[in-house]
Amino acid sequence: MKRWEIKKVLEREIESLPQGVTIPEAGTSENYITGTWRTFKPVIDFEKCTQCLFCFIFCPDSSIEVDNGKVVGVDLKHCKGCGICAAECPRNAISMIEEREEG
Amino acid sequence: MITRQVLALTGNAAVAFALKQINPDVVAAYPITPQTTIMEEFSQYVANGEVDTELVRVESEHSAMSASIGAAAAGARTITSTSSQGLALMWEELYIASGLRLPIVLVNVNRSLSAPINIHCDHSDSMGARDSGWIQIFCENAQEAYDMTIIAVKLAEDKRVRLPVMINYDGFIISHSIDRVEILSDEKVQQFIGEYKPEFSLLDRNNPVTMGAFDSLGGFYYEYKKIQCEAIDNSLQVMQEIFDSFELISHRQYRTVEKEMIDDAEIIFVIAGSFCGSIREKINEYRSRGIKTGLVKVRSFRPFPDNSYREILKNAKAVLIFDRSTTPGAKGGPLYIEILGSLYGVEKPPEVFNFIYGLGGRDLELDEIDKSLEITEKALRGEVVDRVHWISLKKKEV
Amino acid sequence: MASLKELAKRKDLLAPGHRLCAGCGESIIVRQILLASEKPVVVANATGCLEVSSTIFPYTSWRCSYIHNAFENAAATASGIEAALKVFRKKGIMKDDFNVVAVAGDGGTYDIGLQALSGAFERNHNFVYVCLDNGAYMNTGIQRSSATPMGAWSSTTPVGKVERGKQEWRKDLVMFAVAHNVPYVANASPSHFMDLIRKAEKAFNANGPALLNVLSPCPRGWRYPQEDGIKIARLAVETNVWPLYEVENGRFKINIKPRETKPVIEWLKHQGRFRHLFKPGNEDMVEEIQRKVDYEWKKLNIFERATSEL
Ligand code: SF4
Ligand code: SF4
């Protein structure tokens, strides 16, 4: 049973507000883009990467994408570009590239 | 057929007995006079294994309400009880319970607020919480305290309501005096309250929810408050429905505003709590002398049955409102202010007087009630009298 | 214990899209701890950065059940949830088991939440209390708490002619918990994630309440570049400012003993909140902090030896 639609709430359909300010769905903040906060973006050099997963475990924004236990990329919709992954990568496999350089 | 079983119980024992029959999932409470004996008796039921309840003996009233909120959010039928400073310490949490729409039941045994510290009854504690979004019901005696505790569970949990309910009755006078209480069978109580099905629960592993979310600027705080106010307004009708269904199992009739000898009454007394009895006694006496007096007893203070008060009082010549708490800096007690509002716009409104009484457990003597009537009669004869009177104040002995 | 590769296959219970500052330590810690849970989780969160950033209606970052009640009552709220869980299981109307987790900052723990925490510990509720200790009221603008380190600048312990940052030593939360005889207490840091995750597993499996006191680097309040958080947390461990240890049923164990302890200056010098300590005339404060760290480390080692046979 679908208990609400976030879209309706965002469209200010007051009748659709769930009782008691409850958000009856998990992880809806995925719909909120924090990638725009970034000035530098992490780029992983998979040639150097040894799949130690340090970047994954240290990312404050759950933005290192993993698939079946392997790092496969960065979720640029949410990565805030803090640079912790790059600072902690033991292989120096991550570089922080200024966003506008790519135009 | 109603088989009547009558016990001799104090108000607190009657409520503890109701709690046993309700068999709540979680009770979180902290001792304070005069509420304490409810929890002592209930603890014995827990110790004897007569209930399934998880009793959380918290370290403060703030934690009592905090734990109640956690338990209710987890889908548990949750009850707590307190008095006075305890209710004051819960203050912040009261608003959270109602804002989150959690149907917690709180039994508040009325006691004055410090300072000076005083353990006896007045209504300052519940009146201090009148804007907290809780439904507030007052009781006159142990029977009503028992009945209303059971009713509160059903009312709070009703899908159309989903609001916390506070049952209030006078400390010591009701809580500690033995009275005749007619009890229902356990089955009747269980049947009446039914099963609680929460809208959302923290313990639904397939449907994780976020409760108590943050509302930023541009959010929905304002709309949520409107929704909450509508819910408590609408609860008045549900309350009457539940009173009616309770009557079917108990033969005891309740109204959101209780009225006695009103039909031809020219002078109406309005009061909440245990001193209804003294006023009733006086009214009978006045009536035998041909003075057409009547009684309105406060049942639901929140929501305030505004229309009913207007209808009941509008044709009277005078209304005497007895407040057992004050609103310092305002023009009278909270009940008085509320009723003045209800009478606004009435054509030829009655004269309305406010009598502050019984603070800190001060007795309301019968001749003081006579004096309040005298003041009113003076005013009706056209003499100028004050609107607000403090009665039973000590005077220098001569 | 699960390997990092296995953990990476689990579902992250904290979704992205929250609005914590870039580089915040809090979400790193929450992710690491929740990855360790093998049961479904219910979180009771105190008011604070994590709460205001992760639950902005109608957006929530929580993929587990979550409640925010107020500032001082995460432990009491968790008590109520745990009581509900217990009664439902006792009555047989619920089969699922949950890990009940209370999360609060140092303000919500060391200060305003201490009484509720004490009560919940004493009542032996089965829950894990996580303190995200960033050493100040960061959410309201970096005011000092009783967890703020001695000498640190904060907006209510500013540096002036007479005062040189915070004048008092921090409260010892771990010893507070130990005094309640709870089965499991640990000091941890996200820099040493395997240690933290192992401790989280132990805390979840403890038979009764557990405390995880975790150092939470804060770029804004500590004044360091956002990418340095983990490095600074690691320095706290390497200088013995934040030793990694656990107390299991009263038995102390130091989990990591630095082979070569770095001087406390190494920890202080990367953070703007300690900048004034490096001005001429303040050498005594740095020395005093070093002495205190050495003293605490010595004490901890004595506790470890003294309790080894418990
Ligand atoms: S830059 Fe920061 S937010 Fe982005 S992926 Fe790396 S650690 Fe995560
Ligand atoms: S930290 Fe570096 S080496 Fe390790 S998985 Fe990430 S990118 Fe690869």
GROMACS .gro file of C-alpha atoms in nm, chain B:
model
  398
  104MET     CA    1  -2.817  -0.713   3.165
  105ILE     CA    2  -2.563  -0.525   3.364
  106THR     CA    3  -2.425  -0.699   3.665
  107ARG     CA    4  -2.311  -0.438   3.908
  108GLN     CA    5  -1.994  -0.486   4.099
  109VAL     CA    6  -1.918  -0.218   4.351
  110LEU     CA    7  -1.589  -0.166   4.528
  111ALA     CA    8  -1.481   0.081   4.792
  112LEU     CA    9  -1.177   0.245   4.639
  113THR     CA   10  -0.980   0.566   4.658
  114GLY     CA   11  -0.966   0.762   4.334
  115ASN     CA   12  -0.610   0.651   4.276
  116ALA     CA   13  -0.693   0.287   4.348
  117ALA     CA   14  -0.987   0.308   4.107
  118VAL     CA   15  -0.756   0.441   3.835
  119ALA     CA   16  -0.494   0.175   3.912
  120PHE     CA   17  -0.772  -0.082   3.880
  121ALA     CA   18  -0.875   0.067   3.544
  122LEU     CA   19  -0.512   0.049   3.431
  123LYS     CA   20  -0.501  -0.317   3.527
  124GLN     CA   21  -0.811  -0.384   3.321
  125ILE     CA   22  -0.677  -0.182   3.027
  126ASN     CA   23  -0.351  -0.379   3.049
  127PRO     CA   24  -0.146  -0.120   2.859
  128ASP     CA   25   0.166  -0.223   2.670
  129VAL     CA   26   0.390   0.034   2.833
  130VAL     CA   27   0.356   0.248   3.143
  131ALA     CA   28   0.638   0.492   3.220
  132ALA     CA   29   0.600   0.691   3.539
  133TYR     CA   30   0.777   0.870   3.818
  134PRO     CA   31   0.646   0.919   4.172
  135ILE     CA   32   0.501   1.248   4.289
  136THR     CA   33   0.243   1.329   4.555
  137PRO     CA   34  -0.054   1.284   4.521
  138GLN     CA   35  -0.027   1.065   4.210
  139THR     CA   36   0.212   0.814   4.368
  140THR     CA   37  -0.034   0.559   4.495
  141ILE     CA   38  -0.165   0.491   4.143
  142MET     CA   39   0.179   0.373   4.046
  143GLU     CA   40   0.235   0.186   4.371
  144GLU     CA   41  -0.083  -0.013   4.320
  145PHE     CA   42  -0.013  -0.066   3.953
  146SER     CA   43   0.341  -0.185   4.036
  147GLN     CA   44   0.184  -0.452   4.253
  148TYR     CA   45  -0.028  -0.571   3.960
  149VAL     CA   46   0.293  -0.588   3.756
  150ALA     CA   47   0.476  -0.770   4.034
  151ASN     CA   48   0.192  -1.020   4.062
  152GLY     CA   49   0.195  -1.083   3.688
  153GLU     CA   50  -0.164  -0.962   3.658
  154VAL     CA   51  -0.075  -0.744   3.357
  155ASP     CA   52   0.157  -0.781   3.058
  156THR     CA   53   0.270  -0.421   3.083
  157GLU     CA   54   0.634  -0.317   3.059
  158LEU     CA   55   0.656  -0.076   3.350
  159VAL     CA   56   0.942   0.170   3.301
  160ARG     CA   57   1.032   0.323   3.635
  161VAL     CA   58   1.195   0.630   3.492
  162GLU     CA   59   1.421   0.878   3.666
  163SER     CA   60   1.206   1.189   3.606
  164GLU     CA   61   0.874   1.299   3.463
  165HIS     CA   62   1.054   1.443   3.165
  166SER     CA   63   1.179   1.095   3.091
  167ALA     CA   64   0.835   0.951   3.171
  168MET     CA   65   0.684   1.148   2.886
  169SER     CA   66   0.991   1.100   2.664
  170ALA     CA   67   0.976   0.723   2.709
  171SER     CA   68   0.599   0.732   2.657
  172ILE     CA   69   0.657   0.909   2.327
  173GLY     CA   70   0.914   0.647   2.224
  174ALA     CA   71   0.680   0.365   2.322
  175ALA     CA   72   0.373   0.515   2.155
  176ALA     CA   73   0.575   0.584   1.840
  177ALA     CA   74   0.670   0.218   1.848
  178GLY     CA   75   0.300   0.132   1.840
  179ALA     CA   76   0.250   0.057   2.207
  180ARG     CA   77  -0.064   0.146   2.402
  181THR     CA   78   0.101   0.380   2.650
  182ILE     CA   79  -0.015   0.537   2.975
  183THR     CA   80   0.154   0.757   3.232
  184SER     CA   81   0.047   0.963   3.527
  185THR     CA   82   0.172   1.257   3.726
  186SER     CA   83   0.085   1.571   3.924
  187SER     CA   84   0.193   1.932   3.961
  188GLN     CA   85   0.568   1.985   3.916
  189GLY     CA   86   0.579   1.656   3.733
  190LEU     CA   87   0.342   1.782   3.469
  191ALA     CA   88   0.537   2.106   3.457
  192LEU     CA   89   0.859   1.912   3.398
  193MET     CA   90   0.689   1.729   3.111
  194TRP     CA   91   0.583   2.054   2.950
  195GLU     CA   92   0.812   2.043   2.648
  196GLU     CA   93   0.724   1.681   2.583
  197LEU     CA   94   0.348   1.740   2.602
  198TYR     CA   95   0.366   1.948   2.288
  199ILE     CA   96   0.575   1.686   2.112
  200ALA     CA   97   0.330   1.408   2.199
  201SER     CA   98   0.038   1.601   2.052
  202GLY     CA   99   0.234   1.732   1.754
  203LEU     CA  100   0.337   1.378   1.664
  204ARG     CA  101  -0.025   1.271   1.713
  205LEU     CA  102   0.056   1.001   1.966
  206PRO     CA  103  -0.245   0.871   2.161
  207ILE     CA  104  -0.082   0.864   2.504
  208VAL     CA  105  -0.309   0.873   2.811
  209LEU     CA  106  -0.192   1.075   3.109
  210VAL     CA  107  -0.370   1.067   3.444
  211ASN     CA  108  -0.298   1.397   3.615
  212VAL     CA  109  -0.390   1.413   3.982
  213ASN     CA  110  -0.437   1.785   4.029
  214ARG     CA  111  -0.202   1.964   4.263
  215SER     CA  112  -0.086   2.323   4.294
  216LEU     CA  113   0.240   2.447   4.144
  217SER     CA  114   0.528   2.585   4.351
  218ALA     CA  115   0.614   2.836   4.493
  219PRO     CA  116   0.531   2.819   4.772
  220ILE     CA  117   0.558   2.445   4.755
  221ASN     CA  118   0.226   2.290   4.847
  222ILE     CA  119   0.110   1.936   4.787
  223HIS     CA  120  -0.263   2.004   4.786
  224CYS     CA  121  -0.511   2.044   4.511
  225ASP     CA  122  -0.574   2.317   4.266
  226HIS     CA  123  -0.591   2.314   3.890
  227SER     CA  124  -0.282   2.520   3.808
  228ASP     CA  125  -0.098   2.216   3.676
  229SER     CA  126  -0.351   2.114   3.411
  230MET     CA  127  -0.439   2.473   3.328
  231GLY     CA  128  -0.071   2.538   3.263
  232ALA     CA  129  -0.088   2.267   2.999
  233ARG     CA  130  -0.407   2.388   2.836
  234ASP     CA  131  -0.236   2.500   2.516
  235SER     CA  132  -0.028   2.184   2.477
  236GLY     CA  133  -0.264   2.021   2.230
  237TRP     CA  134  -0.387   1.755   2.475
  238ILE     CA  135  -0.749   1.668   2.524
  239GLN     CA  136  -0.825   1.755   2.888
  240ILE     CA  137  -1.106   1.592   3.081
  241PHE     CA  138  -1.204   1.672   3.440
  242CYS     CA  139  -1.363   1.435   3.692
  243GLU     CA  140  -1.574   1.493   4.003
  244ASN     CA  141  -1.519   1.169   4.191
  245ALA     CA  142  -1.350   0.829   4.189
  246GLN     CA  143  -1.619   0.677   3.969
  247GLU     CA  144  -1.561   0.934   3.701
  248ALA     CA  145  -1.185   0.896   3.732
  249TYR     CA  146  -1.224   0.522   3.673
  250ASP     CA  147  -1.464   0.566   3.382
  251MET     CA  148  -1.272   0.846   3.216
  252THR     CA  149  -0.944   0.655   3.228
  253ILE     CA  150  -1.102   0.377   3.024
  254ILE     CA  151  -1.277   0.621   2.794
  255ALA     CA  152  -0.951   0.814   2.742
  256VAL     CA  153  -0.784   0.513   2.583
  257LYS     CA  154  -1.057   0.471   2.326
  258LEU     CA  155  -1.079   0.842   2.258
  259ALA     CA  156  -0.705   0.894   2.214
  260GLU     CA  157  -0.672   0.600   1.978
  261ASP     CA  158  -0.979   0.674   1.766
  262LYS     CA  159  -0.862   0.714   1.405
  263ARG     CA  160  -1.040   1.047   1.381
  264VAL     CA  161  -0.863   1.177   1.691
  265ARG     CA  162  -0.512   1.033   1.744
  266LEU     CA  163  -0.430   1.280   2.015
  267PRO     CA  164  -0.304   1.243   2.369
  268VAL     CA  165  -0.563   1.265   2.646
  269MET     CA  166  -0.514   1.400   2.998
  270ILE     CA  167  -0.755   1.291   3.271
  271ASN     CA  168  -0.766   1.532   3.564
  272TYR     CA  169  -0.904   1.488   3.912
  273ASP     CA  170  -0.847   1.656   4.243
  274GLY     CA  171  -0.551   1.555   4.454
  275PHE     CA  172  -0.633   1.403   4.795
  276ILE     CA  173  -1.004   1.487   4.790
  277ILE     CA  174  -1.056   1.237   4.509
  278SER     CA  175  -0.722   1.061   4.489
  279HIS     CA  176  -0.704   0.960   4.854
  280SER     CA  177  -1.063   0.937   4.982
  281ILE     CA  178  -1.248   0.611   4.965
  282ASP     CA  179  -1.555   0.623   4.750
  283ARG     CA  180  -1.806   0.387   4.599
  284VAL     CA  181  -1.688   0.275   4.257
  285GLU     CA  182  -1.886   0.056   4.026
  286ILE     CA  183  -1.649  -0.141   3.810
  287LEU     CA  184  -1.688  -0.315   3.478
  288SER     CA  185  -1.572  -0.666   3.407
  289ASP     CA  186  -1.227  -0.708   3.251
  290GLU     CA  187  -1.385  -0.843   2.933
  291LYS     CA  188  -1.616  -0.545   2.902
  292VAL     CA  189  -1.323  -0.307   2.935
  293GLN     CA  190  -1.115  -0.495   2.679
  294GLN     CA  191  -1.407  -0.516   2.439
  295PHE     CA  192  -1.478  -0.148   2.479
  296ILE     CA  193  -1.125  -0.021   2.418
  297GLY     CA  194  -1.053  -0.275   2.143
  298GLU     CA  195  -0.719  -0.322   1.976
  299TYR     CA  196  -0.493  -0.031   1.896
  300LYS     CA  197  -0.377  -0.011   1.536
  301PRO     CA  198  -0.130   0.275   1.496
  302GLU     CA  199  -0.106   0.471   1.174
  303PHE     CA  200   0.273   0.436   1.177
  304SER     CA  201   0.506   0.234   1.395
  305LEU     CA  202   0.880   0.243   1.445
  306LEU     CA  203   0.871  -0.135   1.481
  307ASP     CA  204   0.735  -0.212   1.136
  308ARG     CA  205   1.046  -0.351   0.973
  309ASN     CA  206   0.897  -0.350   0.626
  310ASN     CA  207   0.789   0.012   0.643
  311PRO     CA  208   1.061   0.221   0.804
  312VAL     CA  209   0.937   0.566   0.894
  313THR     CA  210   1.093   0.890   1.011
  314MET     CA  211   0.910   1.053   1.298
  315GLY     CA  212   0.971   1.395   1.443
  316ALA     CA  213   1.115   1.529   1.119
  317PHE     CA  214   1.263   1.877   1.101
  318ASP     CA  215   1.054   2.148   0.948
  319SER     CA  216   1.268   2.416   0.791
  320LEU     CA  217   1.162   2.763   0.688
  321GLY     CA  218   0.928   2.721   0.397
  322GLY     CA  219   0.808   2.391   0.539
  323PHE     CA  220   0.474   2.283   0.676
  324TYR     CA  221   0.478   2.379   1.044
  325TYR     CA  222   0.189   2.619   0.999
  326GLU     CA  223  -0.025   2.370   0.807
  327TYR     CA  224   0.046   2.097   1.060
  328LYS     CA  225  -0.068   2.321   1.344
  329LYS     CA  226  -0.392   2.392   1.160
  330ILE     CA  227  -0.447   2.020   1.103
  331GLN     CA  228  -0.379   1.953   1.471
  332CYS     CA  229  -0.624   2.222   1.582
  333GLU     CA  230  -0.890   2.078   1.355
  334ALA     CA  231  -0.828   1.733   1.496
  335ILE     CA  232  -0.880   1.846   1.854
  336ASP     CA  233  -1.191   2.044   1.756
  337ASN     CA  234  -1.333   1.738   1.584
  338SER     CA  235  -1.255   1.520   1.884
  339LEU     CA  236  -1.545   1.680   2.071
  340GLN     CA  237  -1.800   1.496   1.865
  341VAL     CA  238  -1.604   1.171   1.888
  342MET     CA  239  -1.586   1.216   2.265
  343GLN     CA  240  -1.964   1.235   2.286
  344GLU     CA  241  -1.997   0.925   2.066
  345ILE     CA  242  -1.762   0.737   2.296
  346PHE     CA  243  -1.948   0.860   2.604
  347ASP     CA  244  -2.266   0.725   2.446
  348SER     CA  245  -2.116   0.386   2.373
  349PHE     CA  246  -1.979   0.376   2.726
  350GLU     CA  247  -2.327   0.438   2.857
  351LEU     CA  248  -2.442   0.121   2.685
  352ILE     CA  249  -2.201  -0.091   2.889
  353SER     CA  250  -2.210   0.104   3.215
  354HIS     CA  251  -2.549   0.281   3.232
  355ARG     CA  252  -2.355   0.590   3.324
  356GLN     CA  253  -2.421   0.891   3.110
  357TYR     CA  254  -2.161   1.155   3.032
  358ARG     CA  255  -2.171   1.477   2.833
  359THR     CA  256  -1.889   1.700   2.706
  360VAL     CA  257  -2.052   1.968   2.925
  361GLU     CA  258  -2.245   1.833   3.221
  362LYS     CA  259  -2.551   2.028   3.322
  363GLU     CA  260  -2.785   1.985   3.616
  364MET     CA  261  -3.107   2.172   3.694
  365ILE     CA  262  -3.042   2.403   3.402
  366ASP     CA  263  -3.373   2.426   3.217
  367ASP     CA  264  -3.531   2.702   3.423
  368ALA     CA  265  -3.213   2.824   3.590
  369GLU     CA  266  -3.157   3.198   3.613
  370ILE     CA  267  -2.828   3.177   3.799
  371ILE     CA  268  -2.579   2.918   3.687
  372PHE     CA  269  -2.269   2.798   3.868
  373VAL     CA  270  -1.981   2.662   3.659
  374ILE     CA  271  -1.709   2.454   3.823
  375ALA     CA  272  -1.465   2.170   3.756
  376GLY     CA  273  -1.362   1.892   3.991
  377SER     CA  274  -1.457   1.768   4.333
  378PHE     CA  275  -1.627   2.082   4.465
  379CYS     CA  276  -1.916   2.023   4.227
  380GLY     CA  277  -2.062   1.835   4.523
  381SER     CA  278  -2.068   2.138   4.753
  382ILE     CA  279  -2.219   2.356   4.484
  383ARG     CA  280  -2.483   2.094   4.407
  384GLU     CA  281  -2.577   2.075   4.773
  385LYS     CA  282  -2.613   2.452   4.783
  386ILE     CA  283  -2.814   2.465   4.462
  387ASN     CA  284  -3.063   2.218   4.608
  388GLU     CA  285  -3.095   2.439   4.911
  389TYR     CA  286  -3.138   2.756   4.700
  390ARG     CA  287  -3.400   2.585   4.489
  391SER     CA  288  -3.594   2.486   4.799
  392ARG     CA  289  -3.596   2.860   4.877
  393GLY     CA  290  -3.724   2.934   4.527
  394ILE     CA  291  -3.399   3.066   4.379
  395LYS     CA  292  -3.365   2.917   4.034
  396THR     CA  293  -3.006   2.804   4.027
  397GLY     CA  294  -2.834   2.543   3.818
  398LEU     CA  295  -2.498   2.372   3.778
  399VAL     CA  296  -2.265   2.332   3.485
  400LYS     CA  297  -1.982   2.091   3.547
  401VAL     CA  298  -1.673   2.101   3.332
  402ARG     CA  299  -1.607   1.771   3.157
  403SER     CA  300  -1.400   1.855   2.851
  404PHE     CA  301  -1.186   2.162   2.899
  405ARG     CA  302  -0.986   2.090   2.585
  406PRO     CA  303  -1.145   2.091   2.340
  407PHE     CA  304  -1.360   2.360   2.495
  408PRO     CA  305  -1.725   2.300   2.398
  409ASP     CA  306  -1.773   2.662   2.308
  410ASN     CA  307  -2.115   2.628   2.141
  411SER     CA  308  -2.258   2.416   2.421
  412TYR     CA  309  -2.153   2.670   2.682
  413ARG     CA  310  -2.308   2.950   2.481
  414GLU     CA  311  -2.633   2.761   2.438
  415ILE     CA  312  -2.653   2.656   2.801
  416LEU     CA  313  -2.562   2.994   2.949
  417LYS     CA  314  -2.700   3.252   2.711
  418ASN     CA  315  -3.046   3.280   2.867
  419ALA     CA  316  -2.931   3.294   3.228
  420LYS     CA  317  -2.936   3.616   3.423
  421ALA     CA  318  -2.602   3.547   3.585
  422VAL     CA  319  -2.318   3.298   3.557
  423LEU     CA  320  -2.082   3.231   3.847
  424ILE     CA  321  -1.758   3.077   3.734
  425PHE     CA  322  -1.543   2.904   3.992
  426ASP     CA  323  -1.177   2.883   3.897
  427ARG     CA  324  -0.934   2.672   4.096
  428SER     CA  325  -0.632   2.837   3.937
  429THR     CA  326  -0.525   3.184   3.840
  430THR     CA  327  -0.391   3.348   3.532
  431PRO     CA  328  -0.164   3.612   3.682
  432GLY     CA  329  -0.179   3.933   3.490
  433ALA     CA  330  -0.501   3.841   3.311
  434LYS     CA  331  -0.849   3.952   3.399
  435GLY     CA  332  -0.956   3.635   3.579
  436GLY     CA  333  -0.915   3.257   3.595
  437PRO     CA  334  -0.883   3.045   3.281
  438LEU     CA  335  -1.236   2.904   3.291
  439TYR     CA  336  -1.379   3.254   3.329
  440ILE     CA  337  -1.182   3.391   3.037
  441GLU     CA  338  -1.284   3.096   2.824
  442ILE     CA  339  -1.654   3.133   2.899
  443LEU     CA  340  -1.650   3.510   2.849
  444GLY     CA  341  -1.526   3.429   2.501
  445SER     CA  342  -1.809   3.184   2.444
  446LEU     CA  343  -2.067   3.445   2.541
  447TYR     CA  344  -1.932   3.714   2.313
  448GLY     CA  345  -2.196   3.838   2.075
  449VAL     CA  346  -2.489   3.689   2.266
  450GLU     CA  347  -2.784   3.925   2.274
  451LYS     CA  348  -2.844   4.040   2.631
  452PRO     CA  349  -2.562   3.831   2.777
  453PRO     CA  350  -2.578   3.722   3.140
  454GLU     CA  351  -2.378   3.894   3.410
  455VAL     CA  352  -2.062   3.689   3.456
  456PHE     CA  353  -1.859   3.672   3.776
  457ASN     CA  354  -1.542   3.491   3.859
  458PHE     CA  355  -1.468   3.331   4.194
  459ILE     CA  356  -1.114   3.216   4.254
  460TYR     CA  357  -1.119   2.943   4.517
  461GLY     CA  358  -0.932   2.649   4.662
  462LEU     CA  359  -0.575   2.738   4.566
  463GLY     CA  360  -0.322   2.514   4.736
  464GLY     CA  361  -0.599   2.297   4.880
  465ARG     CA  362  -0.792   2.576   5.056
  466ASP     CA  363  -1.140   2.452   5.146
  467LEU     CA  364  -1.444   2.597   4.973
  468GLU     CA  365  -1.677   2.655   5.264
  469LEU     CA  366  -2.048   2.645   5.207
  470ASP     CA  367  -2.109   2.996   5.338
  471GLU     CA  368  -1.856   3.125   5.087
  472ILE     CA  369  -2.084   2.989   4.817
  473ASP     CA  370  -2.367   3.182   4.981
  474LYS     CA  371  -2.154   3.495   4.964
  475SER     CA  372  -2.091   3.444   4.595
  476LEU     CA  373  -2.465   3.424   4.542
  477GLU     CA  374  -2.516   3.741   4.749
  478ILE     CA  375  -2.263   3.927   4.537
  479THR     CA  376  -2.444   3.814   4.227
  480GLU     CA  377  -2.783   3.913   4.359
  481LYS     CA  378  -2.646   4.256   4.447
  482ALA     CA  379  -2.527   4.298   4.093
  483LEU     CA  380  -2.861   4.184   3.956
  484ARG     CA  381  -3.025   4.455   4.170
  485GLY     CA  382  -2.808   4.704   3.987
  486GLU     CA  383  -2.533   4.757   4.241
  487VAL     CA  384  -2.178   4.788   4.113
  488VAL     CA  385  -1.963   4.491   4.217
  489ASP     CA  386  -1.624   4.358   4.116
  490ARG     CA  387  -1.614   4.092   3.850
  491VAL     CA  388  -1.339   3.881   4.005
  492HIS     CA  389  -1.342   3.770   4.370
  493TRP     CA  390  -1.100   3.567   4.572
  494ILE     CA  391  -1.308   3.375   4.821
  495SER     CA  392  -1.208   3.204   5.147
  496LEU     CA  393  -0.907   3.433   5.193
  497LYS     CA  394  -0.783   3.443   5.552
  498LYS     CA  395  -0.872   3.756   5.742
  499LYS     CA  396  -0.743   3.903   6.061
  500GLU     CA  397  -0.935   3.754   6.350
  501VAL     CA  398  -1.124   4.008   6.556
   0.00000   0.00000   0.00000
